[in-house]
mmCIF file of C-alpha atoms in Angstrom:
data_model
loop_
_atom_site.group_PDB
_atom_site.id
_atom_site.type_symbol
_atom_site.label_atom_id
_atom_site.label_comp_id
_atom_site.label_asym_id
_atom_site.label_seq_id
_atom_site.Cartn_x
_atom_site.Cartn_y
_atom_site.Cartn_z
ATOM 1 C CA MET H 1 -40.781 23.506 -35.660
ATOM 2 C CA PRO H 2 -40.931 21.716 -38.833
ATOM 3 C CA LYS H 3 -40.919 18.207 -39.281
ATOM 4 C CA LYS H 4 -37.662 17.300 -41.298
ATOM 5 C CA ILE H 5 -36.030 19.285 -38.175
ATOM 6 C CA ILE H 6 -37.436 17.501 -35.765
ATOM 7 C CA ILE H 7 -36.446 14.340 -37.593
ATOM 8 C CA ILE H 8 -32.776 15.611 -38.308
ATOM 9 C CA LEU H 9 -32.070 16.759 -34.985
ATOM 10 C CA PRO H 10 -32.253 13.610 -33.255
ATOM 11 C CA LEU H 11 -30.554 11.780 -36.744
ATOM 12 C CA ILE H 12 -27.439 13.924 -36.165
ATOM 13 C CA PHE H 13 -27.167 13.106 -31.969
ATOM 14 C CA VAL H 14 -27.521 9.692 -33.029
ATOM 15 C CA ILE H 15 -24.587 10.143 -35.213
ATOM 16 C CA PHE H 16 -22.712 11.600 -33.143
ATOM 17 C CA ILE H 17 -22.660 9.880 -30.511
ATOM 18 C CA LEU H 18 -21.553 6.933 -33.552
ATOM 19 C CA LEU H 19 -18.869 8.951 -34.072
ATOM 20 C CA TYR H 20 -17.924 9.770 -30.972
ATOM 21 C CA TYR H 21 -17.920 6.107 -30.060
ATOM 22 C CA TRP H 22 -16.165 4.707 -33.042
ATOM 23 C CA HIS H 23 -13.188 7.354 -32.545
ATOM 24 C CA GLY H 24 -12.901 6.395 -28.644
ATOM 25 C CA LEU H 25 -12.654 3.011 -29.629
ATOM 26 C CA ASN H 26 -10.206 3.018 -32.278
ATOM 27 C CA THR H 27 -7.930 5.727 -30.870
ATOM 28 C CA PRO H 28 -4.714 4.830 -28.832
ATOM 29 C CA PHE H 29 -4.119 6.909 -25.710
ATOM 30 C CA VAL H 30 -1.155 7.924 -27.129
ATOM 31 C CA ALA H 31 0.456 7.711 -30.600
ATOM 32 C CA SER H 32 3.694 6.863 -29.354
ATOM 33 C CA GLY H 33 4.088 4.055 -27.049
ATOM 34 C CA GLU H 34 5.068 3.607 -23.735
ATOM 35 C CA SER H 35 5.028 -0.016 -22.446
ATOM 36 C CA LYS H 36 3.155 -0.371 -18.709
ATOM 37 C CA ASN H 37 2.257 -3.350 -16.499
ATOM 38 C CA PHE H 38 -1.145 -4.141 -15.443
ATOM 39 C CA ILE H 39 -2.593 -6.202 -13.070
ATOM 40 C CA ILE H 40 -6.024 -8.227 -13.344
ATOM 41 C CA ASN H 41 -6.621 -9.908 -9.827
ATOM 42 C CA LYS H 42 -8.826 -12.394 -9.403
ATOM 43 C CA GLY H 43 -12.929 -11.942 -9.005
ATOM 44 C CA GLU H 44 -12.338 -7.998 -10.631
ATOM 45 C CA GLY H 45 -15.340 -6.839 -12.391
ATOM 46 C CA VAL H 46 -15.816 -4.826 -15.934
ATOM 47 C CA LYS H 47 -16.274 -1.474 -13.796
ATOM 48 C CA LEU H 48 -12.873 -2.105 -11.699
ATOM 49 C CA ILE H 49 -10.789 -3.167 -14.617
ATOM 50 C CA ALA H 50 -12.027 -0.190 -16.956
ATOM 51 C CA LYS H 51 -11.010 2.030 -13.911
ATOM 52 C CA ASN H 52 -7.658 0.968 -13.305
ATOM 53 C CA LEU H 53 -7.188 1.304 -17.318
ATOM 54 C CA ARG H 54 -8.035 4.750 -17.096
ATOM 55 C CA GLU H 55 -5.997 5.185 -13.804
ATOM 56 C CA ALA H 56 -2.609 3.928 -15.477
ATOM 57 C CA ASP H 57 -3.285 5.938 -18.750
ATOM 58 C CA LEU H 58 -3.816 3.042 -21.216
ATOM 59 C CA ILE H 59 -7.485 4.473 -21.730
ATOM 60 C CA LYS H 60 -9.123 7.502 -22.198
ATOM 61 C CA SER H 61 -12.597 6.862 -20.935
ATOM 62 C CA ASN H 62 -14.040 4.311 -18.974
ATOM 63 C CA LEU H 63 -17.284 4.543 -20.347
ATOM 64 C CA ILE H 64 -16.346 3.320 -24.003
ATOM 65 C CA PHE H 65 -14.290 0.486 -22.560
ATOM 66 C CA GLU H 66 -17.271 -0.793 -20.717
ATOM 67 C CA LEU H 67 -19.436 -0.285 -23.558
ATOM 68 C CA TYR H 68 -17.645 -2.212 -26.004
ATOM 69 C CA VAL H 69 -17.179 -4.768 -23.425
ATOM 70 C CA TRP H 70 -20.907 -5.479 -22.758
ATOM 71 C CA LEU H 71 -21.734 -4.911 -26.614
ATOM 72 C CA ASN H 72 -19.733 -7.601 -27.634
ATOM 73 C CA ASN H 73 -20.661 -9.848 -24.359
ATOM 74 C CA LYS H 74 -16.856 -10.157 -23.111
ATOM 75 C CA GLN H 75 -17.791 -9.176 -19.269
ATOM 76 C CA ALA H 76 -17.097 -12.444 -18.410
ATOM 77 C CA GLU H 77 -13.583 -13.205 -20.254
ATOM 78 C CA PHE H 78 -10.961 -11.126 -18.521
ATOM 79 C CA LYS H 79 -8.471 -13.429 -17.489
ATOM 80 C CA ALA H 80 -6.474 -12.498 -14.111
ATOM 81 C CA GLY H 81 -2.951 -12.071 -14.284
ATOM 82 C CA GLU H 82 0.089 -9.886 -14.877
ATOM 83 C CA TYR H 83 -0.242 -8.031 -18.553
ATOM 84 C CA ILE H 84 2.045 -6.008 -20.549
ATOM 85 C CA LEU H 85 0.325 -3.113 -22.118
ATOM 86 C CA ASN H 86 1.004 -0.543 -24.754
ATOM 87 C CA THR H 87 -0.476 3.127 -24.512
ATOM 88 C CA SER H 88 -0.612 3.003 -28.376
ATOM 89 C CA LEU H 89 -3.110 0.481 -27.992
ATOM 90 C CA ASN H 90 -6.582 1.433 -28.637
ATOM 91 C CA ILE H 91 -9.605 -0.083 -26.663
ATOM 92 C CA LYS H 92 -10.377 -3.221 -28.753
ATOM 93 C CA GLU H 93 -6.842 -4.302 -29.051
ATOM 94 C CA ILE H 94 -6.496 -3.805 -25.167
ATOM 95 C CA ALA H 95 -9.998 -6.052 -24.563
ATOM 96 C CA GLU H 96 -8.790 -8.672 -26.763
ATOM 97 C CA ILE H 97 -5.528 -8.824 -24.788
ATOM 98 C CA LEU H 98 -7.010 -8.943 -21.644
ATOM 99 C CA THR H 99 -9.638 -11.406 -22.544
ATOM 100 C CA ARG H 100 -7.799 -13.910 -24.392
ATOM 101 C CA GLY H 101 -5.364 -14.197 -21.097
ATOM 102 C CA PHE H 102 -1.895 -12.823 -23.148
ATOM 103 C CA ALA H 103 -0.353 -12.627 -19.529
ATOM 104 C CA VAL H 104 3.144 -11.879 -18.785
ATOM 105 C CA ASN H 105 4.964 -15.369 -18.376
ATOM 106 C CA LYS H 106 6.519 -14.685 -14.498
ATOM 107 C CA ASP H 107 8.568 -17.441 -12.958
ATOM 108 C CA ILE H 108 8.423 -16.134 -9.512
ATOM 109 C CA ARG H 109 5.587 -15.360 -7.458
ATOM 110 C CA LEU H 110 6.770 -12.966 -3.845
ATOM 111 C CA ASN H 111 3.920 -12.673 -1.405
ATOM 112 C CA MET H 112 5.193 -10.038 1.263
ATOM 113 C CA PRO H 113 2.200 -9.767 4.449
ATOM 114 C CA GLU H 114 1.987 -6.313 5.979
ATOM 115 C CA GLY H 115 4.431 -5.881 8.465
ATOM 116 C CA LEU H 116 7.199 -7.473 7.950
ATOM 117 C CA THR H 117 11.159 -6.339 8.444
ATOM 118 C CA ILE H 118 13.375 -6.210 5.695
ATOM 119 C CA THR H 119 15.183 -9.513 7.593
ATOM 120 C CA GLU H 120 12.048 -11.295 7.163
ATOM 121 C CA ILE H 121 11.521 -10.663 3.663
ATOM 122 C CA ASN H 122 15.018 -11.371 2.654
ATOM 123 C CA GLU H 123 14.089 -15.135 4.317
ATOM 124 C CA ARG H 124 11.045 -14.927 1.733
ATOM 125 C CA ILE H 125 12.950 -14.292 -0.466
ATOM 126 C CA LYS H 126 15.847 -16.794 -0.517
ATOM 127 C CA LYS H 127 13.473 -19.231 -0.732
ATOM 128 C CA SER H 128 11.396 -17.905 -3.611
ATOM 129 C CA GLY H 129 13.571 -18.776 -6.192
ATOM 130 C CA PHE H 130 15.516 -15.575 -6.673
ATOM 131 C CA LYS H 131 19.361 -16.024 -8.039
ATOM 132 C CA PHE H 132 20.623 -13.319 -6.456
ATOM 133 C CA GLY H 133 21.334 -14.442 -2.639
ATOM 134 C CA ASP H 134 21.608 -11.773 0.166
ATOM 135 C CA ASP H 135 21.974 -9.388 -2.351
ATOM 136 C CA PHE H 136 18.459 -7.851 -1.398
ATOM 137 C CA ILE H 137 19.640 -7.294 2.193
ATOM 138 C CA ASN H 138 22.712 -6.039 1.242
ATOM 139 C CA LEU H 139 20.378 -3.480 -0.927
ATOM 140 C CA ALA H 140 17.468 -2.957 1.154
ATOM 141 C CA ASP H 141 19.711 -2.215 4.115
ATOM 142 C CA LYS H 142 21.999 0.690 2.382
ATOM 143 C CA SER H 143 21.650 4.007 3.192
ATOM 144 C CA ILE H 144 18.553 6.176 2.108
ATOM 145 C CA GLY H 145 21.152 8.878 1.461
ATOM 146 C CA ASN H 146 22.628 6.229 -1.730
ATOM 147 C CA TRP H 147 19.351 5.792 -3.093
ATOM 148 C CA LYS H 148 18.847 9.786 -3.199
ATOM 149 C CA LEU H 149 21.791 9.478 -5.741
ATOM 150 C CA SER H 150 19.754 7.494 -7.895
ATOM 151 C CA ALA H 151 18.310 8.991 -11.278
ATOM 152 C CA THR H 152 15.015 7.639 -10.516
ATOM 153 C CA LYS H 153 14.925 7.795 -6.958
ATOM 154 C CA PRO H 154 11.078 8.266 -5.972
ATOM 155 C CA ASP H 155 10.477 11.873 -4.222
ATOM 156 C CA PHE H 156 9.012 10.287 -0.914
ATOM 157 C CA LEU H 157 12.500 8.769 0.441
ATOM 158 C CA ASN H 158 13.788 12.976 0.610
ATOM 159 C CA ASP H 159 11.629 12.509 3.758
ATOM 160 C CA ALA H 160 13.795 10.248 5.683
ATOM 161 C CA PRO H 161 17.329 10.808 7.091
ATOM 162 C CA ASP H 162 20.289 10.081 4.528
ATOM 163 C CA ASN H 163 21.644 7.113 6.702
ATOM 164 C CA ALA H 164 18.393 5.323 7.082
ATOM 165 C CA ASP H 165 17.726 2.490 5.415
ATOM 166 C CA LEU H 166 14.354 1.596 3.374
ATOM 167 C CA GLU H 167 12.991 -0.518 6.277
ATOM 168 C CA GLY H 168 8.836 1.179 5.825
ATOM 169 C CA PHE H 169 9.131 1.740 2.385
ATOM 170 C CA LEU H 170 9.490 -1.787 0.927
ATOM 171 C CA PHE H 171 5.672 -1.938 0.301
ATOM 172 C CA PRO H 172 3.405 -5.141 1.168
ATOM 173 C CA ASP H 173 1.833 -7.038 -1.727
ATOM 174 C CA THR H 174 1.739 -10.225 -4.177
ATOM 175 C CA TYR H 175 4.593 -9.775 -6.829
ATOM 176 C CA LEU H 176 5.682 -11.297 -9.974
ATOM 177 C CA PHE H 177 8.842 -11.442 -11.227
ATOM 178 C CA PHE H 178 11.082 -13.025 -14.157
ATOM 179 C CA ASN H 179 13.153 -15.879 -12.917
ATOM 180 C CA ASP H 180 16.496 -13.539 -13.522
ATOM 181 C CA ALA H 181 14.949 -10.762 -11.762
ATOM 182 C CA THR H 182 18.022 -8.717 -10.020
ATOM 183 C CA ALA H 183 17.811 -7.790 -6.267
ATOM 184 C CA GLU H 184 17.339 -3.936 -8.053
ATOM 185 C CA ASP H 185 14.588 -4.880 -9.951
ATOM 186 C CA VAL H 186 12.458 -6.417 -6.832
ATOM 187 C CA ILE H 187 13.490 -2.848 -4.362
ATOM 188 C CA ASP H 188 12.169 -0.609 -7.489
ATOM 189 C CA LYS H 189 9.021 -2.394 -8.051
ATOM 190 C CA MET H 190 8.116 -2.302 -3.916
ATOM 191 C CA LEU H 191 9.190 1.837 -3.797
ATOM 192 C CA GLN H 192 7.012 2.011 -7.237
ATOM 193 C CA ASN H 193 3.931 0.281 -5.590
ATOM 194 C CA PHE H 194 4.798 2.382 -2.382
ATOM 195 C CA GLU H 195 4.356 5.918 -5.349
ATOM 196 C CA LEU H 196 1.259 4.455 -6.235
ATOM 197 C CA LYS H 197 -0.408 3.260 -3.067
ATOM 198 C CA VAL H 198 0.459 6.908 -1.029
ATOM 199 C CA THR H 199 -1.179 9.050 -3.034
ATOM 200 C CA GLU H 200 -1.042 12.909 -3.772
ATOM 201 C CA ASP H 201 -3.892 13.709 -1.387
ATOM 202 C CA MET H 202 -2.611 11.617 1.433
ATOM 203 C CA ARG H 203 0.772 13.234 1.097
ATOM 204 C CA ARG H 204 -1.006 16.710 0.828
ATOM 205 C CA ASP H 205 -2.635 15.778 4.364
ATOM 206 C CA ILE H 206 0.786 14.708 5.509
ATOM 207 C CA LYS H 207 2.625 17.542 4.738
ATOM 208 C CA THR H 208 -0.879 19.930 6.334
ATOM 209 C CA GLN H 209 -0.706 18.195 9.382
ATOM 210 C CA GLY H 210 3.402 19.669 9.929
ATOM 211 C CA LYS H 211 4.580 16.263 9.603
ATOM 212 C CA SER H 212 6.833 14.092 7.569
ATOM 213 C CA ILE H 213 5.834 10.777 5.209
ATOM 214 C CA TYR H 214 8.874 9.318 7.287
ATOM 215 C CA GLU H 215 7.488 9.781 11.048
ATOM 216 C CA ILE H 216 4.143 8.701 9.407
ATOM 217 C CA ILE H 217 5.635 5.500 8.382
ATOM 218 C CA ILE H 218 7.199 4.775 11.537
ATOM 219 C CA MET H 219 3.836 5.606 13.040
ATOM 220 C CA ALA H 220 2.099 3.403 10.707
ATOM 221 C CA SER H 221 4.722 0.334 11.165
ATOM 222 C CA ILE H 222 3.794 0.367 15.198
ATOM 223 C CA ILE H 223 0.196 0.627 14.386
ATOM 224 C CA GLN H 224 0.704 -2.072 11.752
ATOM 225 C CA LYS H 225 2.338 -4.851 14.972
ATOM 226 C CA GLU H 226 0.159 -3.220 17.495
ATOM 227 C CA ALA H 227 -3.686 -3.392 16.142
ATOM 228 C CA ASN H 228 -6.122 -6.382 14.230
ATOM 229 C CA ILE H 229 -6.128 -4.486 10.688
ATOM 230 C CA ASP H 230 -8.340 -5.696 7.831
ATOM 231 C CA GLU H 231 -6.661 -5.538 4.877
ATOM 232 C CA THR H 232 -9.318 -5.050 2.545
ATOM 233 C CA GLY H 233 -9.906 -2.099 4.036
ATOM 234 C CA LYS H 234 -13.743 -2.913 4.266
ATOM 235 C CA GLY H 235 -13.586 -3.456 7.812
ATOM 236 C CA GLY H 236 -13.244 0.157 8.651
ATOM 237 C CA ASN H 237 -10.261 -0.273 10.862
ATOM 238 C CA GLU H 238 -11.677 1.976 13.683
ATOM 239 C CA GLU H 239 -9.395 0.069 16.174
ATOM 240 C CA ALA H 240 -6.292 0.993 14.489
ATOM 241 C CA GLY H 241 -7.341 4.429 13.806
ATOM 242 C CA ILE H 242 -8.309 4.922 17.793
ATOM 243 C CA ILE H 243 -4.737 3.378 18.594
ATOM 244 C CA SER H 244 -3.100 5.936 16.495
ATOM 245 C CA GLY H 245 -5.459 8.458 18.273
ATOM 246 C CA ILE H 246 -3.558 7.222 21.465
ATOM 247 C CA PHE H 247 0.043 7.366 20.240
ATOM 248 C CA TRP H 248 -0.283 10.679 18.725
ATOM 249 C CA ASP H 249 -1.183 12.262 22.287
ATOM 250 C CA ARG H 250 1.430 10.761 23.694
ATOM 251 C CA LEU H 251 3.503 12.426 21.769
ATOM 252 C CA LYS H 252 1.901 15.503 21.879
ATOM 253 C CA PHE H 253 1.994 15.485 25.600
ATOM 254 C CA GLY H 254 5.516 14.322 25.528
ATOM 255 C CA GLN H 255 4.683 10.698 26.795
ATOM 256 C CA ALA H 256 6.472 8.011 26.121
ATOM 257 C CA LEU H 257 4.855 5.275 23.291
ATOM 258 C CA GLN H 258 5.335 2.634 25.296
ATOM 259 C CA SER H 259 4.901 -0.297 22.424
ATOM 260 C CA ASP H 260 5.808 -3.530 23.054
ATOM 261 C CA ALA H 261 6.035 -3.770 19.234
ATOM 262 C CA THR H 262 9.416 -1.874 19.420
ATOM 263 C CA LEU H 263 10.545 -3.736 21.806
ATOM 264 C CA SER H 264 9.651 -7.100 19.437
ATOM 265 C CA TYR H 265 11.938 -5.324 16.949
ATOM 266 C CA ILE H 266 14.420 -5.111 19.009
ATOM 267 C CA PHE H 267 14.857 -8.434 20.460
ATOM 268 C CA THR H 268 13.280 -10.135 17.324
ATOM 269 C CA ASP H 269 10.687 -11.950 18.700
ATOM 270 C CA LYS H 270 6.788 -12.309 19.033
ATOM 271 C CA ASN H 271 5.660 -11.557 22.665
ATOM 272 C CA PRO H 272 2.657 -9.020 23.144
ATOM 273 C CA GLN H 273 4.253 -8.521 26.886
ATOM 274 C CA HIS H 274 7.652 -8.054 27.699
ATOM 275 C CA THR H 275 9.627 -7.803 31.128
ATOM 276 C CA LEU H 276 10.610 -4.830 33.327
ATOM 277 C CA GLU H 277 14.245 -5.351 32.707
ATOM 278 C CA GLU H 278 13.382 -5.607 29.209
ATOM 279 C CA THR H 279 11.931 -2.237 28.813
ATOM 280 C CA GLN H 280 15.001 -0.837 30.173
ATOM 281 C CA ILE H 281 17.140 -2.331 27.303
ATOM 282 C CA ASP H 282 19.603 1.063 25.615
ATOM 283 C CA SER H 283 18.472 0.783 22.214
ATOM 284 C CA PRO H 284 16.984 4.297 20.233
ATOM 285 C CA TYR H 285 13.740 1.732 19.478
ATOM 286 C CA ASN H 286 12.772 1.702 22.847
ATOM 287 C CA THR H 287 9.647 3.546 23.558
ATOM 288 C CA TYR H 288 9.636 2.926 27.121
ATOM 289 C CA LYS H 289 13.156 4.051 27.754
ATOM 290 C CA TYR H 290 12.908 7.185 25.457
ATOM 291 C CA LYS H 291 10.026 9.762 24.139
ATOM 292 C CA GLY H 292 8.882 10.216 20.710
ATOM 293 C CA LEU H 293 9.144 7.986 17.741
ATOM 294 C CA PRO H 294 11.666 5.270 17.170
ATOM 295 C CA LEU H 295 14.373 5.870 15.395
ATOM 296 C CA GLY H 296 13.273 4.407 12.375
ATOM 297 C CA PRO H 297 9.989 2.432 11.261
ATOM 298 C CA ILE H 298 10.077 -1.167 12.930
ATOM 299 C CA GLY H 299 8.630 -2.948 9.887
ATOM 300 C CA ASN H 300 7.048 -2.234 6.335
ATOM 301 C CA PRO H 301 3.209 -1.232 6.894
ATOM 302 C CA GLY H 302 0.298 -1.988 4.922
ATOM 303 C CA LEU H 303 -1.779 0.866 3.562
ATOM 304 C CA GLU H 304 -4.442 0.647 5.834
ATOM 305 C CA ALA H 305 -1.800 1.180 8.731
ATOM 306 C CA ILE H 306 -0.766 4.289 6.812
ATOM 307 C CA LYS H 307 -4.073 5.462 6.581
ATOM 308 C CA ALA H 308 -4.672 4.994 10.327
ATOM 309 C CA ALA H 309 -1.417 6.775 10.921
ATOM 310 C CA ILE H 310 -2.626 10.042 8.653
ATOM 311 C CA TYR H 311 -6.218 10.072 10.073
ATOM 312 C CA PRO H 312 -6.110 9.072 13.659
ATOM 313 C CA VAL H 313 -9.607 8.797 15.431
ATOM 314 C CA LYS H 314 -9.863 11.228 18.412
ATOM 315 C CA THR H 315 -11.624 9.396 21.560
ATOM 316 C CA GLU H 316 -11.272 9.907 25.162
ATOM 317 C CA TYR H 317 -9.274 7.027 25.327
ATOM 318 C CA ASN H 318 -5.152 6.897 27.109
ATOM 319 C CA TYR H 319 -4.709 3.051 27.285
ATOM 320 C CA PHE H 320 -4.940 0.147 25.391
ATOM 321 C CA LEU H 321 -4.118 -3.748 25.566
ATOM 322 C CA ASN H 322 -4.459 -6.499 23.532
ATOM 323 C CA LYS H 323 -5.975 -9.962 24.563
ATOM 324 C CA LEU H 324 -4.258 -12.523 24.667
ATOM 325 C CA ASP H 325 -6.489 -15.305 23.280
ATOM 326 C CA SER H 326 -7.883 -12.948 20.356
ATOM 327 C CA GLY H 327 -5.179 -9.724 20.029
ATOM 328 C CA ALA H 328 -8.722 -7.957 19.946
ATOM 329 C CA ALA H 329 -7.655 -4.130 21.489
ATOM 330 C CA VAL H 330 -9.537 -3.582 24.820
ATOM 331 C CA PHE H 331 -9.466 0.804 25.704
ATOM 332 C CA SER H 332 -9.502 2.703 28.663
ATOM 333 C CA GLN H 333 -9.574 6.253 29.842
ATOM 334 C CA THR H 334 -7.800 5.759 33.225
ATOM 335 C CA TYR H 335 -4.678 4.000 34.387
ATOM 336 C CA GLU H 336 -7.070 2.392 37.105
ATOM 337 C CA GLU H 337 -8.918 0.984 34.887
ATOM 338 C CA HIS H 338 -6.085 -0.067 32.092
ATOM 339 C CA LEU H 339 -4.894 -1.847 35.466
ATOM 340 C CA ARG H 340 -8.130 -3.469 36.042
ATOM 341 C CA ASN H 341 -7.931 -4.563 32.184
ATOM 342 C CA LYS H 342 -4.344 -6.013 32.489
ATOM 343 C CA ALA H 343 -5.429 -8.325 35.209
ATOM 344 C CA LYS H 344 -8.408 -9.455 33.195
ATOM 345 C CA TYR H 345 -7.469 -10.118 30.348
ATOM 346 C CA LEU H 346 -3.125 -10.280 30.113
ATOM 347 C CA LYS H 347 -3.263 -13.364 32.799
#
C-alpha cells in the first residue's frame, strides 16, 4: 500500500471522529423545543447524569456528553437540584446550565416515604405550606372513573375499577413544587412518576403472568408493610421477595392471606399483631376473614415492593412472622414450626 494512503486513511478517520464529535456537541435533540424537568440528586456522577439525560430524550449521545465534560474538566462542577431543560438545547448548553447551577427555584419540598396512605399524605401536605387545604384528599379520594375521563389520564389506571380511588398509584418520592401549586399539580406529578418508574418491561411481565397492574399494586402495598425493604435496591430485598412468594402461593391454593397489615389499614394503627376479635371485623380489607386480595391497596408502595410483587421468590416456606424487636422476618415451612417461632419471637 502506498505511503500516502497509509498516512491519509488515519487522517480521514481522525477528521471523521472530530466532525462527529463537533456535530453531536452542537446539535440539539430536536430543533423544536419542549421543556422537561430534570433532577440531579446529590452524589450523582457524570456517567449517571449522562444516562439520565439520554433516557429523558434531552441528549442523543451519552458518550459525547461525558467526553465534553471530561475534556473541559467539569466533572466535579455539577450542582444537585431540579432543572427545566429544553430539547432544543445542545450538549454544551445543557452542561453549562447543570454546572452553573441554574436550578428551578421551587418553594416547597414534599418528602413522601414509601407506604403512606392517602390520608397520611394529606397530613404531610397540609403541614408543608401548600395553599389548597383539603383539595388533595378530595381529589385523591375521587373515583378513578373520573380520572379516566381526563385527556391526560395515565394508561395504567385502566386496570383499576372505576369506583376505586388513587390509593396505591401516588408514587413515593421527594418532590419539589412552587408554593402556588394546586392539588391537581401534586397528583399529576405523582402519577407521572409512577408511570416513569413502573417500566414497560415490568408491565409486560405483569401481563405475561396473567395479572393486572392493580392486583400487583395491591400486593405490593401489603408487602411494603410486611417486609423490611431497602429502598435503594442495593440490599437485594430477598425478604420481600420471599414474603411475596408466600402470599401469591396462598392465593393460588385458595388460602386467606392473613396479613396484619390489612387489619392495620382498617383500624388505622401500627400494631404488628391483632386480637382474635379484631380479625373478625367485617371489612373487604380483612384478609383474615376473606380470601383473595383486599378490595384495594392499603398504601402507596415504593418501587422495591412493586418489584417484589412482580417477581416473587419461590421457596418451601409457608409462614412468616416479624420479630417484635427488629421487625425482621422469620420464615417457617410447617405450622408447628411457625407456632414455635411465635412463642419465641412474639412474647
